[in-house]
mmCIF file of C-alpha atoms in Angstrom:
data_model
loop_
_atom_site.group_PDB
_atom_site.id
_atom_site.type_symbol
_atom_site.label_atom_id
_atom_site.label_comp_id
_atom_site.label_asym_id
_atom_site.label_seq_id
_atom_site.Cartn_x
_atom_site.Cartn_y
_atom_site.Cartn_z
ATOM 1 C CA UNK A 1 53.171 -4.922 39.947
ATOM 2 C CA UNK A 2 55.344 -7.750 40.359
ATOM 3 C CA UNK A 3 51.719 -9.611 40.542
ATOM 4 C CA UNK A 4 49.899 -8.086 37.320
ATOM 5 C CA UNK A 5 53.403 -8.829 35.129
ATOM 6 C CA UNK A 6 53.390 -12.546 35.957
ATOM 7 C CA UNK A 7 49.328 -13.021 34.902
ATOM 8 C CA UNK A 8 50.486 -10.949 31.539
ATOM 9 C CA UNK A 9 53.234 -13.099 30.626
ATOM 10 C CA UNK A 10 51.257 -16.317 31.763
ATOM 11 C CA UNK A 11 48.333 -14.934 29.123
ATOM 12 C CA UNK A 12 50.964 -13.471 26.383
ATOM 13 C CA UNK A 13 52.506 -17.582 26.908
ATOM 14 C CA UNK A 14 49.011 -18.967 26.232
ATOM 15 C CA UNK A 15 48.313 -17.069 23.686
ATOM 16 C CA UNK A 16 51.499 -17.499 21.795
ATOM 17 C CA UNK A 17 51.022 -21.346 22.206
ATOM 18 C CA UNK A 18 47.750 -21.401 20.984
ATOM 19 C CA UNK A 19 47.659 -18.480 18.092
ATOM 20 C CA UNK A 20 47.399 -20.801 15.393
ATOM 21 C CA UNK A 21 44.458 -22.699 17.194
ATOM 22 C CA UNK A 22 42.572 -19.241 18.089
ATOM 23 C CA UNK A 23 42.791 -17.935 14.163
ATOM 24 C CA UNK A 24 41.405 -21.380 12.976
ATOM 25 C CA UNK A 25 38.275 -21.304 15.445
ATOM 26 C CA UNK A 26 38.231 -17.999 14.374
ATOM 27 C CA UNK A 27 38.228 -18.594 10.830
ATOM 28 C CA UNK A 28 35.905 -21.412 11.204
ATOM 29 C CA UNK A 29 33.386 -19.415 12.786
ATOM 30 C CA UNK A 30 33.656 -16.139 11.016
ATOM 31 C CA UNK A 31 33.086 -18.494 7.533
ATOM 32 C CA UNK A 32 30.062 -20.498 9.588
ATOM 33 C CA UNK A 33 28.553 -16.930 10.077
ATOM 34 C CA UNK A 34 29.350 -15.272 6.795
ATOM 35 C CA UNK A 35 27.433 -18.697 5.290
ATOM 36 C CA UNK A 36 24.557 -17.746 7.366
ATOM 37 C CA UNK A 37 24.309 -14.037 6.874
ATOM 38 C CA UNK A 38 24.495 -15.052 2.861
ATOM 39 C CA UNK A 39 21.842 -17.876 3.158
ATOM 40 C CA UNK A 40 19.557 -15.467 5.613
ATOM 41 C CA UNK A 41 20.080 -12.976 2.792
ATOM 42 C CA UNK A 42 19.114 -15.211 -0.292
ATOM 43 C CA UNK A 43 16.092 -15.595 2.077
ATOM 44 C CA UNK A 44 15.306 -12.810 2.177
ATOM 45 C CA UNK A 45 16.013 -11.485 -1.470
ATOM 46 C CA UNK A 46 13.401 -14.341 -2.438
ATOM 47 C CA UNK A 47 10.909 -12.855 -0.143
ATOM 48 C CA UNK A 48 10.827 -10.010 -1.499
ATOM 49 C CA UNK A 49 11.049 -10.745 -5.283
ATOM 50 C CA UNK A 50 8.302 -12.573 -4.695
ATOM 51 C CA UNK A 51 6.087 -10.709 -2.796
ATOM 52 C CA UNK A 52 7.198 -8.106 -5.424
ATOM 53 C CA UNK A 53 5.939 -10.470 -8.269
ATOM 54 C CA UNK A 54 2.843 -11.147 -6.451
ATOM 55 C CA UNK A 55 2.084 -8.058 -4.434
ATOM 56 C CA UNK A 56 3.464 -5.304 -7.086
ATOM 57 C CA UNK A 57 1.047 -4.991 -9.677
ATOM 58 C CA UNK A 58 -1.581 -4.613 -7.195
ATOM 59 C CA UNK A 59 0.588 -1.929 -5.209
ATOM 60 C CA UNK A 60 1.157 0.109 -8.644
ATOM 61 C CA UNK A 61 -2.225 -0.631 -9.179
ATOM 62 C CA UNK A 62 -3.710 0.622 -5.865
ATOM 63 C CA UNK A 63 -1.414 3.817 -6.356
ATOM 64 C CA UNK A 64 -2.163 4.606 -9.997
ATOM 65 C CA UNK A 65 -5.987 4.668 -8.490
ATOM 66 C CA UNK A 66 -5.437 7.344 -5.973
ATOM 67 C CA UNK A 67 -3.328 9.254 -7.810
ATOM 68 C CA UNK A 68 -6.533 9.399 -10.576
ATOM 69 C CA UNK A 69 -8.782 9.464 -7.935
ATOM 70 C CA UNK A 70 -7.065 12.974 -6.068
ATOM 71 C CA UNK A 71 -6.325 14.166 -9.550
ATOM 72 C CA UNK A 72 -10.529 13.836 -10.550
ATOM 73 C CA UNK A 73 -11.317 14.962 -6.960
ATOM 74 C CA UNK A 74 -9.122 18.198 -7.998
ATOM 75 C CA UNK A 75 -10.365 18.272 -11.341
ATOM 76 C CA UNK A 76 -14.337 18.749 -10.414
ATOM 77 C CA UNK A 77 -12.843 20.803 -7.620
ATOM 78 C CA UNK A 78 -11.343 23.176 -9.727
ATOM 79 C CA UNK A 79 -14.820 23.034 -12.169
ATOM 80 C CA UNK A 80 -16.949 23.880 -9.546
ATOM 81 C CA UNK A 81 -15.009 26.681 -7.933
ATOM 82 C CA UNK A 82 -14.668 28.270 -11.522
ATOM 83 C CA UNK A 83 -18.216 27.894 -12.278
ATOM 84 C CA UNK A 84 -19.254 29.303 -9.506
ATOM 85 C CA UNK A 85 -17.043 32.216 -10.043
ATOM 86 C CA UNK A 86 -18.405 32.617 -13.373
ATOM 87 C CA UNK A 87 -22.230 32.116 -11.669
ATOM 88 C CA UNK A 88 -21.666 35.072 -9.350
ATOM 89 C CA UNK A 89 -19.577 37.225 -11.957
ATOM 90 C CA UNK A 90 -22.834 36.497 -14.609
ATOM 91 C CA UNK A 91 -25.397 37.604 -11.671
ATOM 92 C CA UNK A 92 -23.719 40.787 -10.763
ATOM 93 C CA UNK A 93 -23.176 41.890 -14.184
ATOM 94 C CA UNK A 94 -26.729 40.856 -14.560
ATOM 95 C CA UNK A 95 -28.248 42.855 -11.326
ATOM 96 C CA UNK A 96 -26.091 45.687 -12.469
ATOM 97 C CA UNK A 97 -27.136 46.020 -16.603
ATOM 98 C CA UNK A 98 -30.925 45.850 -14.630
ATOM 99 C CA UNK A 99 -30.193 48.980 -12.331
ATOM 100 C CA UNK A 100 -28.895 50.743 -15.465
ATOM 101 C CA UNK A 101 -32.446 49.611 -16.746
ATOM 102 C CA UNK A 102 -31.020 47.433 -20.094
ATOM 103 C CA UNK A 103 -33.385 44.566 -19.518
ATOM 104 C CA UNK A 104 -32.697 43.041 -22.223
ATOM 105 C CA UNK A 105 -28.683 42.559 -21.377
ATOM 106 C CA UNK A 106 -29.834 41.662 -17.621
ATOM 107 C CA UNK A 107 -31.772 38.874 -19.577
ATOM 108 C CA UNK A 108 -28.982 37.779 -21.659
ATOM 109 C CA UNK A 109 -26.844 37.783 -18.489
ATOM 110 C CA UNK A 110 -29.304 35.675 -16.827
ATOM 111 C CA UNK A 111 -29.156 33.502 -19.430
ATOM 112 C CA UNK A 112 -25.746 32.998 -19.808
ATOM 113 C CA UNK A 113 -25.629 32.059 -16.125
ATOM 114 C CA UNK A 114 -27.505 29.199 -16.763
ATOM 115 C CA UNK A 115 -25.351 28.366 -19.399
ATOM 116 C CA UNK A 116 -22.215 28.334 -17.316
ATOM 117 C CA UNK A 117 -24.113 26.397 -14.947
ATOM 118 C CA UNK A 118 -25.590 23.898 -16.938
ATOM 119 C CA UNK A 119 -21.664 23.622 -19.055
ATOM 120 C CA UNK A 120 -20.397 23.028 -14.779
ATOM 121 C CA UNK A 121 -22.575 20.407 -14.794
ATOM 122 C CA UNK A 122 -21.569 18.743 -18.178
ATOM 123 C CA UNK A 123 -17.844 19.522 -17.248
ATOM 124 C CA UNK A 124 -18.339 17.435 -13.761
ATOM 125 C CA UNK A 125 -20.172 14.602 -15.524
ATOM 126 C CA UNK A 126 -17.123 14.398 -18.360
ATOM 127 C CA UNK A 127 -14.382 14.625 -15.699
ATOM 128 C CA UNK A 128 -16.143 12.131 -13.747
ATOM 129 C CA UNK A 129 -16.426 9.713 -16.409
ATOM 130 C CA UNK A 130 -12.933 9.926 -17.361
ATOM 131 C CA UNK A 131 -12.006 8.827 -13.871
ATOM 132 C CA UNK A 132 -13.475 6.218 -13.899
ATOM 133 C CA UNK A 133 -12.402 4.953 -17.729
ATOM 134 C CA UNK A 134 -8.939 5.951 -16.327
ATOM 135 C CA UNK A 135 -9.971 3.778 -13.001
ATOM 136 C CA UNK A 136 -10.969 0.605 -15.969
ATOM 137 C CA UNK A 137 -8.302 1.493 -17.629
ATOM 138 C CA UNK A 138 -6.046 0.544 -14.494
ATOM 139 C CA UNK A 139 -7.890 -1.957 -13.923
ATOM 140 C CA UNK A 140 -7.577 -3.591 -16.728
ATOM 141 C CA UNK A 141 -3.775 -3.136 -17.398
ATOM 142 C CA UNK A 142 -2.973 -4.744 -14.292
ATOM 143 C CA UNK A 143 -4.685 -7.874 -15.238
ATOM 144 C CA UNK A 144 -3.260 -8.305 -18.925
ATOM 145 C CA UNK A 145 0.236 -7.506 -16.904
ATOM 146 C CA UNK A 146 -0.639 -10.259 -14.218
ATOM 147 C CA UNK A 147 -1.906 -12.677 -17.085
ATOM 148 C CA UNK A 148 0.981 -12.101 -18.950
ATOM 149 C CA UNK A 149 3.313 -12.560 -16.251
ATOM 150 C CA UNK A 150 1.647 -15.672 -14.953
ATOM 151 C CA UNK A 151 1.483 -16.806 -19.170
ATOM 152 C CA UNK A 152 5.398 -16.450 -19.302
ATOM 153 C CA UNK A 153 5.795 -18.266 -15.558
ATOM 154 C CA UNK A 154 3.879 -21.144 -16.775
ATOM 155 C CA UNK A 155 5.945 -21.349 -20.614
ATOM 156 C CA UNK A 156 9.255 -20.888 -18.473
ATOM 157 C CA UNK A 157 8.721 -23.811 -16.026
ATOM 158 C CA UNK A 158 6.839 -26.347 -19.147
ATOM 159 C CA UNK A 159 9.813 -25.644 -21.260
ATOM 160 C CA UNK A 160 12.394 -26.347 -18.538
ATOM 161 C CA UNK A 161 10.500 -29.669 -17.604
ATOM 162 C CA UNK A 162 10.596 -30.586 -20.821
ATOM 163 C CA UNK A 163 13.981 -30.044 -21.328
ATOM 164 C CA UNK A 164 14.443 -31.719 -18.431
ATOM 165 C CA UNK A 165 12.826 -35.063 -19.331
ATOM 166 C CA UNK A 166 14.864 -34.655 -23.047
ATOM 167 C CA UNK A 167 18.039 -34.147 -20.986
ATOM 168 C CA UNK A 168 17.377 -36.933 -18.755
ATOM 169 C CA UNK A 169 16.263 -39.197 -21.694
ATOM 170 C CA UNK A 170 18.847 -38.492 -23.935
ATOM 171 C CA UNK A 171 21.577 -39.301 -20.548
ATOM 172 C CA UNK A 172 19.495 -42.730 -19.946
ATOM 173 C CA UNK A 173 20.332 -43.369 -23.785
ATOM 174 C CA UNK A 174 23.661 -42.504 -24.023
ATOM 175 C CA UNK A 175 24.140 -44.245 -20.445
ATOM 176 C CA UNK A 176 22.629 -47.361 -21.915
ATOM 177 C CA UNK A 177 24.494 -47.380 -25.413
ATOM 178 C CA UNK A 178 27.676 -46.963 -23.667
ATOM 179 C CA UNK A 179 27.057 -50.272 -21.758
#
């Protein structure tokens, strides 16, 4: 015991002598490391921003596509199950108004089967088309965005040269009338 209480005191003396010298390597380091994790994080926040600036319209882009895509794919899925409802709903009312023996509604019937078919068709076609105008549509947003983006880029970094080279003039001049 006698043994353990003579290392403590000999490490509670060191300590006590060299506190102030502990907290200032301390200090140092913890502000050495808190200047790293806030330059590694700048880093990082430009990373992403740009690949943001670059990458996003293209990721909206990409999404806004799929989403049109699964909603069209949906669409004509919808179309087609409903026309073919309609088909079979048309022929059995059509088989049945022939057993009865009124021909002439089993023709009608018939006839209006073809009509919901050929209006699936037309249906499928239109919601296919709008797709892909949608699809353009996209398309095309995203590059006026990107163009516009890239337009205000170019203005913002032009202007600031140029007031730049007016700020740097106008120093030169003042430097030099000064003199």
């Amino acid at each position: 015991v006698d043994f353990i209480k003579s290392i403590w005191n000999d490490v509670y003396q060191w300590f006590d002598e060299n506190q102030a010298l502990i907290q200032q390597v301390f200090s140092i380091y913890w502000n050495a490391i808190q200047s790293n994790i806030q330059t590694v994080l700048s880093v990082i926040q430009v990373i992403v921003e740009t690949f943001m600036n670059t990458f996003g319209p293209f990721i909206e882009l990409a999404w806004n596509n799929i989403c049109t895509v699964v909603i069209t794919v949906w669409e004509l899925i919808k179309n087609s199950i409903q026309t073919a409802i309609d088909v079979i709903q048309g022929i059995i009312k059509a088989v049945m108004l022939a057993i009865t023996g009124d021909w002439s509604g089993a023709w009608n019937e018939i006839k209006g089967v073809g009509d919901t078919i050929w209006n699936g068709i037309v249906t499928n076609a239109q919601i296919i088309f709008n797709g892909f105008v949608q699809i353009l549509s996209n398309i095309w947003e995203t590059i006026k965005s990107v163009a516009s983006s890239a337009w205000e880029t170019l203005k913002s970094t032009v202007l600031g040269l140029i007031d730049g080279l007016v700020s740097g003039a106008q120093s030169a001049w003042d430097t030099m009338s000064n003199a």
